[in-house]
Amino acid sequence: MRYTPFSYKERYGLRLQRLALDGGFTCPNRDGTVGTGGCTFCDNRAFHPSYTEGKNITEQIEAGIAFHAGRGRQADGYLAYFQAFSNTYAPLEVLRARYEEALSHPAVKGIVIGTRPDCIDDGKLDYLAELKMQGNIVEVEYGIESVYDATLERVNRGHAFACTMDAVTETHRRGVPVGGHIIIGLPGETREMILEEASILSDLPISSLKIHQLQILKGTAIGTEFREHPADFLRLGPEEYIDLLADFLERLRPDIAIGRIVSSVPPSFTDAPWGLLKQEELWKMLEKRLEERNSYQGRLTGMKAFSK
Ligand code: SF4
């Protein structure tokens, strides 16, 4: 392969299935602590699996296992993926109770925590490092979204990139693998900025990255902004997106495992048919494009290419 796909099998030697959970957390960019409107692109409801509704953590895990088993997905174990909103946004005692309820399930091998970089501190990170030392798999995924402060401000993110750099560095320093999430196509960002972003991200100690195209969801503030200022948005069709992604990956550190390259929410949340493209189709297009160029992830970083 010409890029580094994210694989739990490779990382831990096990086929692990993530179970997306709703830990009942909220978001400081919605409850007034940082802001009230949330990030302009956000409609977090689009990312809640239906099996989480009205259930405690253990019930969600049971329902998640049944959901995946019903689709014929085999696994050696499961990871409790705290995905909804900001999953370190609570006092440490609350985090302990939620995470440890998940870890006490016999089929759960570890936790993956999605959060904002401004919702972490030394005490929480020390606790996560402790859970890892006890033999649990522990990973943190930060919503980076953009490395540019002007963009973060424009999308009402409520923190600067320096905050991300600190959170990522401190998490990595404690031996907890760090993943990041970015969005390609945020307003005001040019092609050149996006390519430069790959180099900036390569300097962070992240071990994985999820990349999403900007999806303009119905009813979001970014939808209004797009209607008013369409020229500020780099709107790409799938072919152009794959081209840009190939350019991006050529500038990205080769050991950063790529977990996702497209976001797709249920059709009722978006007007764009783009969102219905399947992840697998895009992966194939990307591999083909890199092959046509005889290129690979990290080619322009001057770092050694991985061999596969
Ligand atoms: S994207 Fe995340 S941080 Fe932003 S408003 Fe939504 S839940 Fe909060």
Tab-separated table of C-alpha atoms and ligand atoms in Angstrom:
chain	number	residue	atom	x	y	z
A	1	MET	CA	0.000	0.000	0.000
A	2	ARG	CA	1.129	3.512	-0.721
A	3	TYR	CA	-0.215	5.019	2.474
A	4	THR	CA	-0.215	3.779	6.069
A	5	PRO	CA	-3.685	2.493	6.919
A	6	PHE	CA	-4.741	2.510	10.550
A	7	SER	CA	-4.883	-1.039	11.871
A	8	TYR	CA	-5.435	-2.304	15.389
A	9	LYS	CA	-4.149	-5.691	14.267
A	10	GLU	CA	-0.861	-4.062	13.357
A	11	ARG	CA	-0.762	-1.995	16.538
A	12	TYR	CA	-1.899	-4.554	19.126
A	13	GLY	CA	-1.959	-7.871	17.272
A	14	LEU	CA	-5.733	-8.139	17.800
A	15	ARG	CA	-8.797	-7.575	15.652
A	16	LEU	CA	-10.507	-4.913	17.714
A	17	GLN	CA	-13.880	-3.374	16.989
A	18	ARG	CA	-14.676	0.102	18.252
A	19	LEU	CA	-18.023	0.552	19.937
A	20	ALA	CA	-19.111	4.181	19.627
A	21	LEU	CA	-20.607	5.227	22.964
A	22	ASP	CA	-22.335	8.240	24.376
A	23	GLY	CA	-20.823	8.823	27.809
A	24	GLY	CA	-23.315	11.568	28.600
A	25	PHE	CA	-20.737	14.342	28.307
A	26	THR	CA	-21.444	17.770	26.882
A	27	CYS	CA	-19.264	20.346	25.143
A	28	PRO	CA	-17.793	23.583	26.567
A	29	ASN	CA	-18.313	25.250	23.227
A	30	ARG	CA	-22.059	24.721	23.587
A	31	ASP	CA	-22.804	25.079	27.284
A	32	GLY	CA	-21.385	28.607	27.580
A	33	THR	CA	-18.055	27.769	29.233
A	34	VAL	CA	-16.128	28.516	26.027
A	35	GLY	CA	-19.007	29.441	23.757
A	36	THR	CA	-22.653	28.757	23.116
A	37	GLY	CA	-23.114	28.241	19.390
A	38	GLY	CA	-20.607	25.407	19.003
A	39	CYS	CA	-18.253	25.006	16.074
A	40	THR	CA	-19.993	26.319	12.972
A	41	PHE	CA	-19.776	22.944	11.185
A	42	CYS	CA	-21.039	20.839	14.087
A	43	ASP	CA	-24.175	18.835	14.368
A	44	ASN	CA	-23.055	16.182	16.822
A	45	ARG	CA	-26.365	14.321	16.499
A	46	ALA	CA	-25.186	13.118	13.106
A	47	PHE	CA	-22.551	10.947	14.777
A	48	HIS	CA	-24.602	9.137	17.430
A	49	PRO	CA	-25.311	5.511	16.629
A	50	SER	CA	-28.937	4.696	17.337
A	51	TYR	CA	-28.028	1.842	19.716
A	52	THR	CA	-26.710	4.347	22.313
A	53	GLU	CA	-30.014	6.091	22.959
A	54	GLY	CA	-31.389	5.979	26.503
A	55	LYS	CA	-28.868	3.379	27.712
A	56	ASN	CA	-26.159	3.348	30.351
A	57	ILE	CA	-22.578	2.498	29.341
A	58	THR	CA	-22.864	-1.255	29.952
A	59	GLU	CA	-26.141	-1.455	28.023
A	60	GLN	CA	-24.605	0.517	25.149
A	61	ILE	CA	-21.651	-1.875	25.052
A	62	GLU	CA	-23.990	-4.885	24.924
A	63	ALA	CA	-26.077	-3.237	22.227
A	64	GLY	CA	-22.958	-2.248	20.268
A	65	ILE	CA	-21.567	-5.779	20.362
A	66	ALA	CA	-24.919	-7.137	19.152
A	67	PHE	CA	-25.053	-4.458	16.436
A	68	HIS	CA	-21.645	-5.401	15.023
A	69	ALA	CA	-22.177	-9.139	15.452
A	70	GLY	CA	-25.462	-8.758	13.544
A	71	ARG	CA	-23.452	-7.399	10.632
A	72	GLY	CA	-21.111	-10.372	10.688
A	73	ARG	CA	-18.143	-8.411	12.043
A	74	GLN	CA	-15.801	-10.689	13.947
A	75	ALA	CA	-13.551	-9.320	16.664
A	76	ASP	CA	-11.056	-10.544	19.256
A	77	GLY	CA	-12.297	-7.805	21.547
A	78	TYR	CA	-13.848	-4.370	21.705
A	79	LEU	CA	-12.757	-0.845	22.433
A	80	ALA	CA	-15.157	1.515	24.156
A	81	TYR	CA	-15.055	4.578	21.928
A	82	PHE	CA	-16.262	7.640	23.792
A	83	GLN	CA	-17.199	9.617	20.730
A	84	ALA	CA	-20.124	11.958	21.394
A	85	PHE	CA	-19.231	15.572	22.270
A	86	SER	CA	-16.128	16.159	24.477
A	87	ASN	CA	-15.338	13.047	26.455
A	88	THR	CA	-12.895	14.481	28.996
A	89	TYR	CA	-15.169	17.421	29.791
A	90	ALA	CA	-16.095	16.485	33.376
A	91	PRO	CA	-14.390	16.227	36.766
A	92	LEU	CA	-11.929	13.374	37.117
A	93	GLU	CA	-14.272	11.368	39.416
A	94	VAL	CA	-16.926	11.374	36.684
A	95	LEU	CA	-14.409	10.284	34.053
A	96	ARG	CA	-13.226	7.494	36.327
A	97	ALA	CA	-16.767	6.201	36.801
A	98	ARG	CA	-17.609	6.233	33.061
A	99	TYR	CA	-14.328	4.824	31.763
A	100	GLU	CA	-14.058	2.176	34.448
A	101	GLU	CA	-17.624	1.006	33.882
A	102	ALA	CA	-16.640	0.406	30.252
A	103	LEU	CA	-13.352	-1.274	31.164
A	104	SER	CA	-15.106	-3.608	33.599
A	105	HIS	CA	-16.983	-5.262	30.717
A	106	PRO	CA	-15.221	-8.571	30.000
A	107	ALA	CA	-15.185	-8.051	26.212
A	108	VAL	CA	-13.710	-4.549	26.406
A	109	LYS	CA	-9.938	-4.329	26.009
A	110	GLY	CA	-9.599	-0.596	26.262
A	111	ILE	CA	-10.941	2.883	25.667
A	112	VAL	CA	-10.598	5.453	22.924
A	113	ILE	CA	-11.483	8.974	23.949
A	114	GLY	CA	-12.472	11.691	21.505
A	115	THR	CA	-12.154	15.171	22.943
A	116	ARG	CA	-11.195	18.812	22.503
A	117	PRO	CA	-7.602	19.790	23.305
A	118	ASP	CA	-8.809	22.388	25.809
A	119	CYS	CA	-10.632	19.723	27.866
A	120	ILE	CA	-7.584	17.942	29.196
A	121	ASP	CA	-5.203	18.646	32.064
A	122	ASP	CA	-2.299	17.013	33.871
A	123	GLY	CA	-4.517	15.189	36.379
A	124	LYS	CA	-6.669	13.621	33.640
A	125	LEU	CA	-3.630	12.697	31.567
A	126	ASP	CA	-1.882	11.113	34.553
A	127	TYR	CA	-5.027	9.077	35.183
A	128	LEU	CA	-5.127	7.892	31.548
A	129	ALA	CA	-1.450	6.937	31.750
A	130	GLU	CA	-2.278	4.971	34.919
A	131	LEU	CA	-5.085	3.084	33.150
A	132	LYS	CA	-2.639	2.211	30.401
A	133	MET	CA	-0.029	1.025	32.906
A	134	GLN	CA	-2.677	-1.335	34.295
A	135	GLY	CA	-2.701	-3.090	30.923
A	136	ASN	CA	-5.664	-1.398	29.254
A	137	ILE	CA	-5.509	-0.024	25.743
A	138	VAL	CA	-5.927	3.729	26.054
A	139	GLU	CA	-5.930	6.161	23.151
A	140	VAL	CA	-6.929	9.793	22.831
A	141	GLU	CA	-8.222	11.460	19.674
A	142	TYR	CA	-8.155	15.231	19.539
A	143	GLY	CA	-10.329	17.338	17.285
A	144	ILE	CA	-7.607	19.457	15.670
A	145	GLU	CA	-9.783	20.558	12.710
A	146	SER	CA	-7.209	23.100	11.492
A	147	VAL	CA	-3.680	24.211	12.341
A	148	TYR	CA	-4.538	27.825	11.498
A	149	ASP	CA	-5.753	30.179	14.226
A	150	ALA	CA	-7.631	32.337	11.706
A	151	THR	CA	-9.640	29.284	10.631
A	152	LEU	CA	-10.230	28.131	14.205
A	153	GLU	CA	-11.563	31.571	15.008
A	154	ARG	CA	-13.733	31.682	11.926
A	155	VAL	CA	-15.370	28.348	12.730
A	156	ASN	CA	-15.870	29.436	16.350
A	157	ARG	CA	-13.717	26.663	17.678
A	158	GLY	CA	-12.934	28.459	20.931
A	159	HIS	CA	-9.254	27.532	21.201
A	160	ALA	CA	-6.058	28.201	19.295
A	161	PHE	CA	-3.672	25.732	17.677
A	162	ALA	CA	-1.137	26.262	20.504
A	163	CYS	CA	-3.630	24.525	22.792
A	164	THR	CA	-3.657	21.506	20.448
A	165	MET	CA	0.133	21.384	20.358
A	166	ASP	CA	0.276	21.339	24.172
A	167	ALA	CA	-2.409	18.671	24.581
A	168	VAL	CA	-0.884	16.397	21.947
A	169	THR	CA	2.630	16.783	23.333
A	170	GLU	CA	1.582	16.162	26.946
A	171	THR	CA	-0.506	13.113	26.015
A	172	HIS	CA	2.295	11.618	23.951
A	173	ARG	CA	4.800	12.332	26.742
A	174	ARG	CA	2.782	9.996	28.979
A	175	GLY	CA	2.969	7.169	26.473
A	176	VAL	CA	-0.684	7.398	25.409
A	177	PRO	CA	-1.105	7.131	21.617
A	178	VAL	CA	-2.593	10.295	20.149
A	179	GLY	CA	-4.809	10.577	17.116
A	180	GLY	CA	-5.972	13.743	15.430
A	181	HIS	CA	-8.933	14.760	13.336
A	182	ILE	CA	-8.844	17.460	10.694
A	183	ILE	CA	-11.309	18.869	8.187
A	184	ILE	CA	-10.263	19.736	4.654
A	185	GLY	CA	-12.112	22.612	3.031
A	186	LEU	CA	-12.834	24.934	5.957
A	187	PRO	CA	-13.596	28.518	4.906
A	188	GLY	CA	-10.647	30.729	4.033
A	189	GLU	CA	-8.230	27.842	3.577
A	190	THR	CA	-6.492	27.559	0.231
A	191	ARG	CA	-4.958	24.518	-1.372
A	192	GLU	CA	-1.492	25.768	-0.387
A	193	MET	CA	-2.545	26.160	3.244
A	194	ILE	CA	-3.921	22.632	3.299
A	195	LEU	CA	-0.679	21.225	1.924
A	196	GLU	CA	1.344	23.212	4.450
A	197	GLU	CA	-0.937	21.792	7.125
A	198	ALA	CA	0.412	18.307	6.356
A	199	SER	CA	3.941	19.496	7.197
A	200	ILE	CA	2.781	21.217	10.378
A	201	LEU	CA	0.911	18.085	11.519
A	202	SER	CA	3.985	15.986	10.758
A	203	ASP	CA	5.837	17.894	13.470
A	204	LEU	CA	3.283	16.814	16.093
A	205	PRO	CA	3.753	13.482	17.908
A	206	ILE	CA	0.504	12.034	16.591
A	207	SER	CA	0.355	8.387	15.599
A	208	SER	CA	-2.849	8.529	13.577
A	209	LEU	CA	-4.982	10.974	11.677
A	210	LYS	CA	-8.588	11.043	10.511
A	211	ILE	CA	-9.171	13.334	7.566
A	212	HIS	CA	-12.622	14.527	6.563
A	213	GLN	CA	-13.836	16.627	3.692
A	214	LEU	CA	-15.988	19.504	4.901
A	215	GLN	CA	-19.582	18.353	4.927
A	216	ILE	CA	-22.067	21.162	5.126
A	217	LEU	CA	-24.798	19.800	7.323
A	218	LYS	CA	-28.331	21.142	7.209
A	219	GLY	CA	-29.105	23.849	9.716
A	220	THR	CA	-25.485	24.569	10.695
A	221	ALA	CA	-23.962	28.069	10.838
A	222	ILE	CA	-21.407	27.088	8.227
A	223	GLY	CA	-24.291	26.370	5.840
A	224	THR	CA	-25.405	29.989	6.107
A	225	GLU	CA	-21.821	31.185	5.674
A	226	PHE	CA	-21.442	29.032	2.580
A	227	ARG	CA	-24.580	30.491	1.013
A	228	GLU	CA	-23.360	34.031	1.753
A	229	HIS	CA	-19.674	33.604	0.849
A	230	PRO	CA	-19.306	30.600	-1.446
A	231	ALA	CA	-16.010	31.897	-2.877
A	232	ASP	CA	-14.361	31.431	0.534
A	233	PHE	CA	-14.841	27.678	0.346
A	234	LEU	CA	-12.721	25.219	-1.588
A	235	ARG	CA	-15.549	22.948	-2.721
A	236	LEU	CA	-14.116	19.809	-4.202
A	237	GLY	CA	-15.703	16.909	-6.023
A	238	PRO	CA	-14.457	13.416	-5.154
A	239	GLU	CA	-11.827	13.344	-7.940
A	240	GLU	CA	-10.376	16.731	-6.981
A	241	TYR	CA	-10.498	15.782	-3.325
A	242	ILE	CA	-8.514	12.605	-3.975
A	243	ASP	CA	-5.939	14.623	-5.923
A	244	LEU	CA	-5.550	17.046	-3.040
A	245	LEU	CA	-5.402	14.172	-0.586
A	246	ALA	CA	-2.600	12.530	-2.573
A	247	ASP	CA	-0.679	15.840	-2.485
A	248	PHE	CA	-1.389	16.096	1.243
A	249	LEU	CA	-0.200	12.561	2.008
A	250	GLU	CA	3.014	13.097	0.072
A	251	ARG	CA	3.789	15.797	2.656
A	252	LEU	CA	2.676	13.846	5.700
A	253	ARG	CA	5.034	11.806	7.903
A	254	PRO	CA	4.912	8.232	6.605
A	255	ASP	CA	4.344	6.610	10.006
A	256	ILE	CA	1.122	8.520	10.745
A	257	ALA	CA	-1.607	5.924	10.267
A	258	ILE	CA	-4.608	7.185	8.323
A	259	GLY	CA	-7.877	6.186	9.944
A	260	ARG	CA	-10.381	7.875	7.669
A	261	ILE	CA	-10.386	9.988	4.544
A	262	VAL	CA	-14.044	10.815	4.207
A	263	SER	CA	-16.914	11.648	6.461
A	264	SER	CA	-20.378	10.444	5.683
A	265	VAL	CA	-23.376	11.211	7.808
A	266	PRO	CA	-26.895	9.875	7.298
A	267	PRO	CA	-28.466	11.443	4.175
A	268	SER	CA	-31.068	13.293	6.242
A	269	PHE	CA	-28.315	15.512	7.675
A	270	THR	CA	-26.891	16.841	4.427
A	271	ASP	CA	-27.937	18.134	1.035
A	272	ALA	CA	-24.777	16.922	-0.641
A	273	PRO	CA	-24.709	13.542	-2.385
A	274	TRP	CA	-20.926	13.650	-1.774
A	275	GLY	CA	-21.620	12.446	1.745
A	276	LEU	CA	-22.958	9.163	0.437
A	277	LEU	CA	-19.703	8.052	-1.133
A	278	LYS	CA	-18.401	4.959	0.580
A	279	GLN	CA	-15.137	5.015	2.509
A	280	GLU	CA	-13.890	1.931	0.576
A	281	GLU	CA	-14.428	3.562	-2.816
A	282	LEU	CA	-12.387	6.575	-1.761
A	283	TRP	CA	-9.569	4.402	-0.391
A	284	LYS	CA	-9.389	2.615	-3.751
A	285	MET	CA	-9.343	5.907	-5.636
A	286	LEU	CA	-6.548	7.179	-3.406
A	287	GLU	CA	-4.411	4.072	-3.825
A	288	LYS	CA	-4.910	4.257	-7.591
A	289	ARG	CA	-4.005	7.948	-7.728
A	290	LEU	CA	-0.793	7.402	-5.752
A	291	GLU	CA	0.051	4.466	-7.991
A	292	GLU	CA	-0.460	6.557	-11.134
A	293	ARG	CA	1.966	9.095	-9.716
A	294	ASN	CA	4.316	6.367	-8.537
A	295	SER	CA	4.138	8.170	-5.231
A	296	TYR	CA	3.464	7.397	-1.558
A	297	GLN	CA	2.741	8.918	1.832
A	298	GLY	CA	5.705	10.946	3.039
A	299	ARG	CA	7.450	11.139	-0.350
A	300	LEU	CA	8.089	14.860	0.019
A	301	THR	CA	9.004	14.804	3.702
A	302	GLY	CA	12.467	13.464	2.996
A	303	MET	CA	11.695	10.682	5.472
A	304	LYS	CA	12.151	7.060	4.630
A	305	ALA	CA	9.171	5.454	2.937
A	306	PHE	CA	7.659	2.467	4.636
A	307	SER	CA	7.659	-0.696	2.586
A	308	LYS	CA	4.631	-2.850	1.998
B	1	SF4	S1	-17.464	19.886	16.995
B	1	SF4	FE1	-17.064	19.082	19.048
B	1	SF4	S2	-16.167	20.841	20.092
B	1	SF4	FE2	-17.236	21.684	18.329
B	1	SF4	S3	-19.295	22.193	19.079
B	1	SF4	FE3	-19.373	20.132	18.221
B	1	SF4	S4	-19.088	18.791	19.977
B	1	SF4	FE4	-18.369	20.821	20.585
